[in-house]
Amino acid sequence: MVLWPGYYNPDAEWMCATEEICGAPGTRAMTCDDCLNGIQGAIDQLLSEEFIAGVVDGLSGDGFCGTEEDAELCASVIAELIPVALPALAANLDAEQMPEICNTAVPGTCP
């Protein structure tokens, strides 16, 4: 749960929190393709070297590993685990479930 609030922050500008980027709330309907492309874009970003390095750095710091008794061991495990775990999680996403994910977020988005 450490990753979620930092990455999926609805108030962040890059998450469409400003009218300049996505328009005022309610003025633009999201299509199923918009949603599916957004999910894929999020996955692609999660798997980028830059993002993985950021996750490793973030989790290795005071907010996560810094709270452990052996922070150094925690940081070394994170450095080995995250670059393998994020691609494994993404590889197990069932594309058939993506429309359901969209409909859970915004009912009626995908047929």
GROMACS .gro file of N, CA and C in nm:
model
  333
    1MET      N    1   0.082  -0.120   0.000
    1MET     CA    2   0.000   0.000   0.000
    1MET      C    3   0.086   0.126   0.000
    2VAL      N    4   0.216   0.111   0.014
    2VAL     CA    5   0.306   0.226   0.010
    2VAL      C    6   0.309   0.286  -0.129
    3LEU      N    7   0.307   0.202  -0.230
    3LEU     CA    8   0.316   0.247  -0.369
    3LEU      C    9   0.188   0.316  -0.415
    4TRP      N   10   0.075   0.263  -0.379
    4TRP     CA   11  -0.054   0.310  -0.432
    4TRP      C   12  -0.078   0.459  -0.416
    5PRO      N   13  -0.070   0.517  -0.295
    5PRO     CA   14  -0.100   0.659  -0.282
    5PRO      C   15  -0.003   0.750  -0.358
    6GLY      N   16   0.119   0.707  -0.374
    6GLY     CA   17   0.215   0.788  -0.447
    6GLY      C   18   0.194   0.784  -0.597
    7TYR      N   19   0.153   0.670  -0.647
    7TYR     CA   20   0.139   0.654  -0.791
    7TYR      C   21   0.000   0.695  -0.840
    8TYR      N   22  -0.102   0.645  -0.774
    8TYR     CA   23  -0.239   0.677  -0.814
    8TYR      C   24  -0.293   0.787  -0.724
    9ASN      N   25  -0.245   0.908  -0.747
    9ASN     CA   26  -0.284   1.023  -0.669
    9ASN      C   27  -0.378   1.109  -0.753
   10PRO      N   28  -0.509   1.105  -0.725
   10PRO     CA   29  -0.604   1.178  -0.808
   10PRO      C   30  -0.584   1.329  -0.807
   11ASP      N   31  -0.512   1.380  -0.709
   11ASP     CA   32  -0.487   1.524  -0.703
   11ASP      C   33  -0.362   1.565  -0.779
   12ALA      N   34  -0.286   1.467  -0.828
   12ALA     CA   35  -0.164   1.498  -0.902
   12ALA      C   36  -0.199   1.550  -1.040
   13GLU      N   37  -0.124   1.648  -1.085
   13GLU     CA   38  -0.149   1.709  -1.215
   13GLU      C   39  -0.146   1.605  -1.328
   14TRP      N   40  -0.050   1.512  -1.321
   14TRP     CA   41  -0.036   1.412  -1.426
   14TRP      C   42  -0.147   1.307  -1.424
   15MET      N   43  -0.234   1.311  -1.323
   15MET     CA   44  -0.349   1.220  -1.317
   15MET      C   45  -0.477   1.293  -1.359
   16CYS      N   46  -0.463   1.401  -1.434
   16CYS     CA   47  -0.577   1.476  -1.484
   16CYS      C   48  -0.646   1.560  -1.377
   17ALA      N   49  -0.570   1.606  -1.280
   17ALA     CA   50  -0.630   1.686  -1.173
   17ALA      C   51  -0.652   1.831  -1.215
   18THR      N   52  -0.604   1.870  -1.331
   18THR     CA   53  -0.622   2.009  -1.373
   18THR      C   54  -0.711   2.015  -1.497
   19GLU      N   55  -0.790   2.118  -1.503
   19GLU     CA   56  -0.879   2.135  -1.618
   19GLU      C   57  -0.802   2.158  -1.747
   20GLU      N   58  -0.680   2.211  -1.736
   20GLU     CA   59  -0.601   2.237  -1.855
   20GLU      C   60  -0.562   2.107  -1.927
   21ILE      N   61  -0.546   2.001  -1.851
   21ILE     CA   62  -0.504   1.874  -1.909
   21ILE      C   63  -0.622   1.795  -1.964
   22CYS      N   64  -0.727   1.779  -1.883
   22CYS     CA   65  -0.837   1.690  -1.921
   22CYS      C   66  -0.973   1.758  -1.933
   23GLY      N   67  -0.977   1.886  -1.906
   23GLY     CA   68  -1.106   1.954  -1.908
   23GLY      C   69  -1.172   1.948  -1.771
   24ALA      N   70  -1.275   2.025  -1.756
   24ALA     CA   71  -1.347   2.029  -1.628
   24ALA      C   72  -1.414   1.894  -1.604
   25PRO      N   73  -1.427   1.855  -1.476
   25PRO     CA   74  -1.495   1.729  -1.447
   25PRO      C   75  -1.633   1.724  -1.509
   26GLY      N   76  -1.664   1.612  -1.571
   26GLY     CA   77  -1.795   1.593  -1.631
   26GLY      C   78  -1.809   1.647  -1.773
   27THR      N   79  -1.707   1.717  -1.826
   27THR     CA   80  -1.719   1.774  -1.959
   27THR      C   81  -1.670   1.679  -2.067
   28ARG      N   82  -1.602   1.575  -2.028
   28ARG     CA   83  -1.546   1.482  -2.125
   28ARG      C   84  -1.578   1.340  -2.081
   29ALA      N   85  -1.652   1.269  -2.162
   29ALA     CA   86  -1.685   1.131  -2.128
   29ALA      C   87  -1.567   1.040  -2.162
   30MET      N   88  -1.541   0.945  -2.075
   30MET     CA   89  -1.435   0.850  -2.099
   30MET      C   90  -1.493   0.732  -2.176
   31THR      N   91  -1.429   0.699  -2.286
   31THR     CA   92  -1.472   0.583  -2.363
   31THR      C   93  -1.403   0.458  -2.308
   32CYS      N   94  -1.451   0.343  -2.351
   32CYS     CA   95  -1.387   0.218  -2.312
   32CYS      C   96  -1.242   0.217  -2.361
   33ASP      N   97  -1.219   0.259  -2.484
   33ASP     CA   98  -1.083   0.263  -2.537
   33ASP      C   99  -0.994   0.357  -2.456
   34ASP      N  100  -1.048   0.473  -2.414
   34ASP     CA  101  -0.972   0.565  -2.330
   34ASP      C  102  -0.928   0.495  -2.202
   35CYS      N  103  -1.019   0.424  -2.141
   35CYS     CA  104  -0.990   0.356  -2.016
   35CYS      C  105  -0.888   0.244  -2.037
   36LEU      N  106  -0.910   0.160  -2.137
   36LEU     CA  107  -0.818   0.049  -2.163
   36LEU      C  108  -0.679   0.100  -2.197
   37ASN      N  109  -0.672   0.207  -2.277
   37ASN     CA  110  -0.542   0.266  -2.310
   37ASN      C  111  -0.476   0.327  -2.186
   38GLY      N  112  -0.557   0.383  -2.098
   38GLY     CA  113  -0.504   0.439  -1.974
   38GLY      C  114  -0.445   0.332  -1.884
   39ILE      N  115  -0.513   0.219  -1.874
   39ILE     CA  116  -0.460   0.108  -1.794
   39ILE      C  117  -0.328   0.060  -1.854
   40GLN      N  118  -0.326   0.042  -1.985
   40GLN     CA  119  -0.203  -0.004  -2.050
   40GLN      C  120  -0.091   0.098  -2.033
   41GLY      N  121  -0.124   0.226  -2.043
   41GLY     CA  122  -0.024   0.330  -2.023
   41GLY      C  123   0.033   0.327  -1.881
   42ALA      N  124  -0.054   0.303  -1.784
   42ALA     CA  125  -0.008   0.294  -1.645
   42ALA      C  126   0.085   0.175  -1.627
   43ILE      N  127   0.050   0.062  -1.689
   43ILE     CA  128   0.135  -0.057  -1.680
   43ILE      C  129   0.269  -0.030  -1.746
   44ASP      N  130   0.266   0.030  -1.864
   44ASP     CA  131   0.392   0.062  -1.933
   44ASP      C  132   0.480   0.153  -1.848
   45GLN      N  133   0.420   0.250  -1.783
   45GLN     CA  134   0.496   0.341  -1.697
   45GLN      C  135   0.553   0.265  -1.577
   46LEU      N  136   0.472   0.177  -1.517
   46LEU     CA  137   0.518   0.099  -1.402
   46LEU      C  138   0.639   0.013  -1.437
   47LEU      N  139   0.647  -0.029  -1.562
   47LEU     CA  140   0.755  -0.119  -1.604
   47LEU      C  141   0.877  -0.046  -1.659
   48SER      N  142   0.872   0.085  -1.667
   48SER     CA  143   0.986   0.160  -1.719
   48SER      C  144   1.102   0.155  -1.619
   49GLU      N  145   1.224   0.157  -1.671
   49GLU     CA  146   1.342   0.153  -1.584
   49GLU      C  147   1.341   0.268  -1.484
   50GLU      N  148   1.302   0.385  -1.532
   50GLU     CA  149   1.299   0.503  -1.446
   50GLU      C  150   1.202   0.484  -1.329
   51PHE      N  151   1.083   0.430  -1.359
   51PHE     CA  152   0.983   0.412  -1.254
   51PHE      C  153   1.027   0.304  -1.155
   52ILE      N  154   1.079   0.193  -1.207
   52ILE     CA  155   1.124   0.084  -1.120
   52ILE      C  156   1.234   0.135  -1.027
   53ALA      N  157   1.327   0.213  -1.082
   53ALA     CA  158   1.434   0.271  -0.999
   53ALA      C  159   1.376   0.362  -0.892
   54GLY      N  160   1.273   0.438  -0.927
   54GLY     CA  161   1.208   0.526  -0.830
   54GLY      C  162   1.139   0.449  -0.719
   55VAL      N  163   1.076   0.338  -0.755
   55VAL     CA  164   1.010   0.254  -0.654
   55VAL      C  165   1.115   0.195  -0.560
   56VAL      N  166   1.223   0.144  -0.618
   56VAL     CA  167   1.331   0.088  -0.535
   56VAL      C  168   1.385   0.195  -0.441
   57ASP      N  169   1.413   0.314  -0.493
   57ASP     CA  170   1.463   0.423  -0.408
   57ASP      C  171   1.364   0.460  -0.299
   58GLY      N  172   1.238   0.472  -0.337
   58GLY     CA  173   1.135   0.511  -0.240
   58GLY      C  174   1.116   0.409  -0.130
   59LEU      N  175   1.109   0.283  -0.166
   59LEU     CA  176   1.088   0.179  -0.066
   59LEU      C  177   1.213   0.154   0.018
   60SER      N  178   1.330   0.181  -0.037
   60SER     CA  179   1.455   0.160   0.036
   60SER      C  180   1.481   0.268   0.140
   61GLY      N  181   1.407   0.376   0.132
   61GLY     CA  182   1.430   0.490   0.222
   61GLY      C  183   1.360   0.480   0.356
   62ASP      N  184   1.353   0.592   0.423
   62ASP     CA  185   1.300   0.600   0.559
   62ASP      C  186   1.155   0.557   0.571
   63GLY      N  187   1.073   0.583   0.469
   63GLY     CA  188   0.930   0.556   0.478
   63GLY      C  189   0.893   0.409   0.479
   64PHE      N  190   0.983   0.322   0.434
   64PHE     CA  191   0.953   0.179   0.431
   64PHE      C  192   1.065   0.101   0.499
   65CYS      N  193   1.178   0.085   0.432
   65CYS     CA  194   1.288   0.009   0.491
   65CYS      C  195   1.343   0.075   0.616
   66GLY      N  196   1.336   0.206   0.623
   66GLY     CA  197   1.384   0.277   0.740
   66GLY      C  198   1.309   0.242   0.867
   67THR      N  199   1.192   0.183   0.853
   67THR     CA  200   1.113   0.144   0.970
   67THR      C  201   1.145   0.001   1.015
   68GLU      N  202   1.226  -0.069   0.939
   68GLU     CA  203   1.261  -0.208   0.970
   68GLU      C  204   1.383  -0.214   1.062
   69GLU      N  205   1.393  -0.323   1.137
   69GLU     CA  206   1.507  -0.342   1.227
   69GLU      C  207   1.638  -0.346   1.149
   70ASP      N  208   1.638  -0.415   1.035
   70ASP     CA  209   1.757  -0.423   0.952
   70ASP      C  210   1.728  -0.353   0.820
   71ALA      N  211   1.740  -0.222   0.821
   71ALA     CA  212   1.707  -0.140   0.704
   71ALA      C  213   1.795  -0.174   0.584
   72GLU      N  214   1.920  -0.208   0.609
   72GLU     CA  215   2.011  -0.241   0.500
   72GLU      C  216   1.969  -0.371   0.430
   73LEU      N  217   1.931  -0.471   0.507
   73LEU     CA  218   1.883  -0.597   0.450
   73LEU      C  219   1.754  -0.572   0.371
   74CYS      N  220   1.664  -0.495   0.428
   74CYS     CA  221   1.539  -0.461   0.360
   74CYS      C  222   1.568  -0.395   0.226
   75ALA      N  223   1.657  -0.298   0.224
   75ALA     CA  224   1.689  -0.226   0.101
   75ALA      C  225   1.749  -0.319  -0.004
   76SER      N  226   1.831  -0.414   0.040
   76SER     CA  227   1.890  -0.507  -0.058
   76SER      C  228   1.785  -0.602  -0.114
   77VAL      N  229   1.691  -0.643  -0.031
   77VAL     CA  230   1.581  -0.728  -0.079
   77VAL      C  231   1.494  -0.651  -0.178
   78ILE      N  232   1.462  -0.528  -0.145
   78ILE     CA  233   1.381  -0.443  -0.234
   78ILE      C  234   1.451  -0.426  -0.368
   79ALA      N  235   1.583  -0.403  -0.366
   79ALA     CA  236   1.659  -0.383  -0.490
   79ALA      C  237   1.657  -0.507  -0.579
   80GLU      N  238   1.646  -0.625  -0.521
   80GLU     CA  239   1.639  -0.749  -0.598
   80GLU      C  240   1.495  -0.783  -0.636
   81LEU      N  241   1.402  -0.757  -0.547
   81LEU     CA  242   1.263  -0.800  -0.565
   81LEU      C  243   1.183  -0.715  -0.664
   82ILE      N  244   1.186  -0.585  -0.647
   82ILE     CA  245   1.099  -0.497  -0.726
   82ILE      C  246   1.123  -0.509  -0.877
   83PRO      N  247   1.247  -0.511  -0.925
   83PRO     CA  248   1.267  -0.524  -1.070
   83PRO      C  249   1.216  -0.656  -1.128
   84VAL      N  250   1.194  -0.756  -1.044
   84VAL     CA  251   1.140  -0.883  -1.090
   84VAL      C  252   0.989  -0.888  -1.066
   85ALA      N  253   0.946  -0.833  -0.952
   85ALA     CA  254   0.806  -0.843  -0.912
   85ALA      C  255   0.712  -0.760  -0.999
   86LEU      N  256   0.748  -0.637  -1.030
   86LEU     CA  257   0.656  -0.554  -1.109
   86LEU      C  258   0.628  -0.614  -1.247
   87PRO      N  259   0.730  -0.659  -1.321
   87PRO     CA  260   0.699  -0.725  -1.449
   87PRO      C  261   0.618  -0.854  -1.432
   88ALA      N  262   0.642  -0.928  -1.324
   88ALA     CA  263   0.565  -1.051  -1.300
   88ALA      C  264   0.418  -1.018  -1.275
   89LEU      N  265   0.394  -0.915  -1.197
   89LEU     CA  266   0.255  -0.874  -1.172
   89LEU      C  267   0.187  -0.829  -1.301
   90ALA      N  268   0.256  -0.750  -1.380
   90ALA     CA  269   0.200  -0.702  -1.506
   90ALA      C  270   0.174  -0.817  -1.603
   91ALA      N  271   0.261  -0.915  -1.605
   91ALA     CA  272   0.246  -1.028  -1.697
   91ALA      C  273   0.125  -1.113  -1.662
   92ASN      N  274   0.081  -1.106  -1.537
   92ASN     CA  275  -0.032  -1.188  -1.494
   92ASN      C  276  -0.166  -1.116  -1.505
   93LEU      N  277  -0.166  -0.995  -1.556
   93LEU     CA  278  -0.293  -0.924  -1.576
   93LEU      C  279  -0.367  -0.988  -1.692
   94ASP      N  280  -0.489  -1.028  -1.667
   94ASP     CA  281  -0.572  -1.089  -1.770
   94ASP      C  282  -0.641  -0.978  -1.849
   95ALA      N  283  -0.605  -0.965  -1.975
   95ALA     CA  284  -0.661  -0.859  -2.060
   95ALA      C  285  -0.814  -0.866  -2.067
   96GLU      N  286  -0.868  -0.984  -2.050
   96GLU     CA  287  -1.014  -1.000  -2.052
   96GLU      C  288  -1.080  -0.930  -1.932
   97GLN      N  289  -1.004  -0.907  -1.827
   97GLN     CA  290  -1.058  -0.842  -1.708
   97GLN      C  291  -1.048  -0.690  -1.713
   98MET      N  292  -0.975  -0.638  -1.808
   98MET     CA  293  -0.956  -0.493  -1.814
   98MET      C  294  -1.087  -0.417  -1.830
   99PRO      N  295  -1.180  -0.460  -1.916
   99PRO     CA  296  -1.308  -0.388  -1.923
   99PRO      C  297  -1.382  -0.388  -1.789
  100GLU      N  298  -1.371  -0.497  -1.715
  100GLU     CA  299  -1.434  -0.503  -1.583
  100GLU      C  300  -1.371  -0.403  -1.487
  101ILE      N  301  -1.239  -0.387  -1.497
  101ILE     CA  302  -1.169  -0.287  -1.415
  101ILE      C  303  -1.222  -0.148  -1.448
  102CYS      N  304  -1.238  -0.120  -1.578
  102CYS     CA  305  -1.292   0.010  -1.620
  102CYS      C  306  -1.434   0.030  -1.566
  103ASN      N  307  -1.517  -0.073  -1.574
  103ASN     CA  308  -1.654  -0.061  -1.529
  103ASN      C  309  -1.663  -0.049  -1.376
  104THR      N  310  -1.566  -0.103  -1.306
  104THR     CA  311  -1.562  -0.086  -1.161
  104THR      C  312  -1.530   0.059  -1.127
  105ALA      N  313  -1.439   0.117  -1.203
  105ALA     CA  314  -1.400   0.256  -1.178
  105ALA      C  315  -1.511   0.353  -1.220
  106VAL      N  316  -1.565   0.331  -1.340
  106VAL     CA  317  -1.673   0.417  -1.393
  106VAL      C  318  -1.777   0.324  -1.456
  107PRO      N  319  -1.884   0.297  -1.384
  107PRO     CA  320  -1.985   0.203  -1.434
  107PRO      C  321  -2.034   0.240  -1.573
  108GLY      N  322  -2.044   0.135  -1.658
  108GLY     CA  323  -2.096   0.155  -1.793
  108GLY      C  324  -1.993   0.202  -1.894
  109THR      N  325  -1.866   0.204  -1.857
  109THR     CA  326  -1.763   0.252  -1.949
  109THR      C  327  -1.743   0.156  -2.066
  110CYS      N  328  -1.737   0.028  -2.038
  110CYS     CA  329  -1.715  -0.072  -2.142
  110CYS      C  330  -1.837  -0.163  -2.154
  111PRO      N  331  -1.870  -0.199  -2.279
  111PRO     CA  332  -1.985  -0.288  -2.298
  111PRO      C  333  -1.957  -0.429  -2.246
   0.00000   0.00000   0.00000
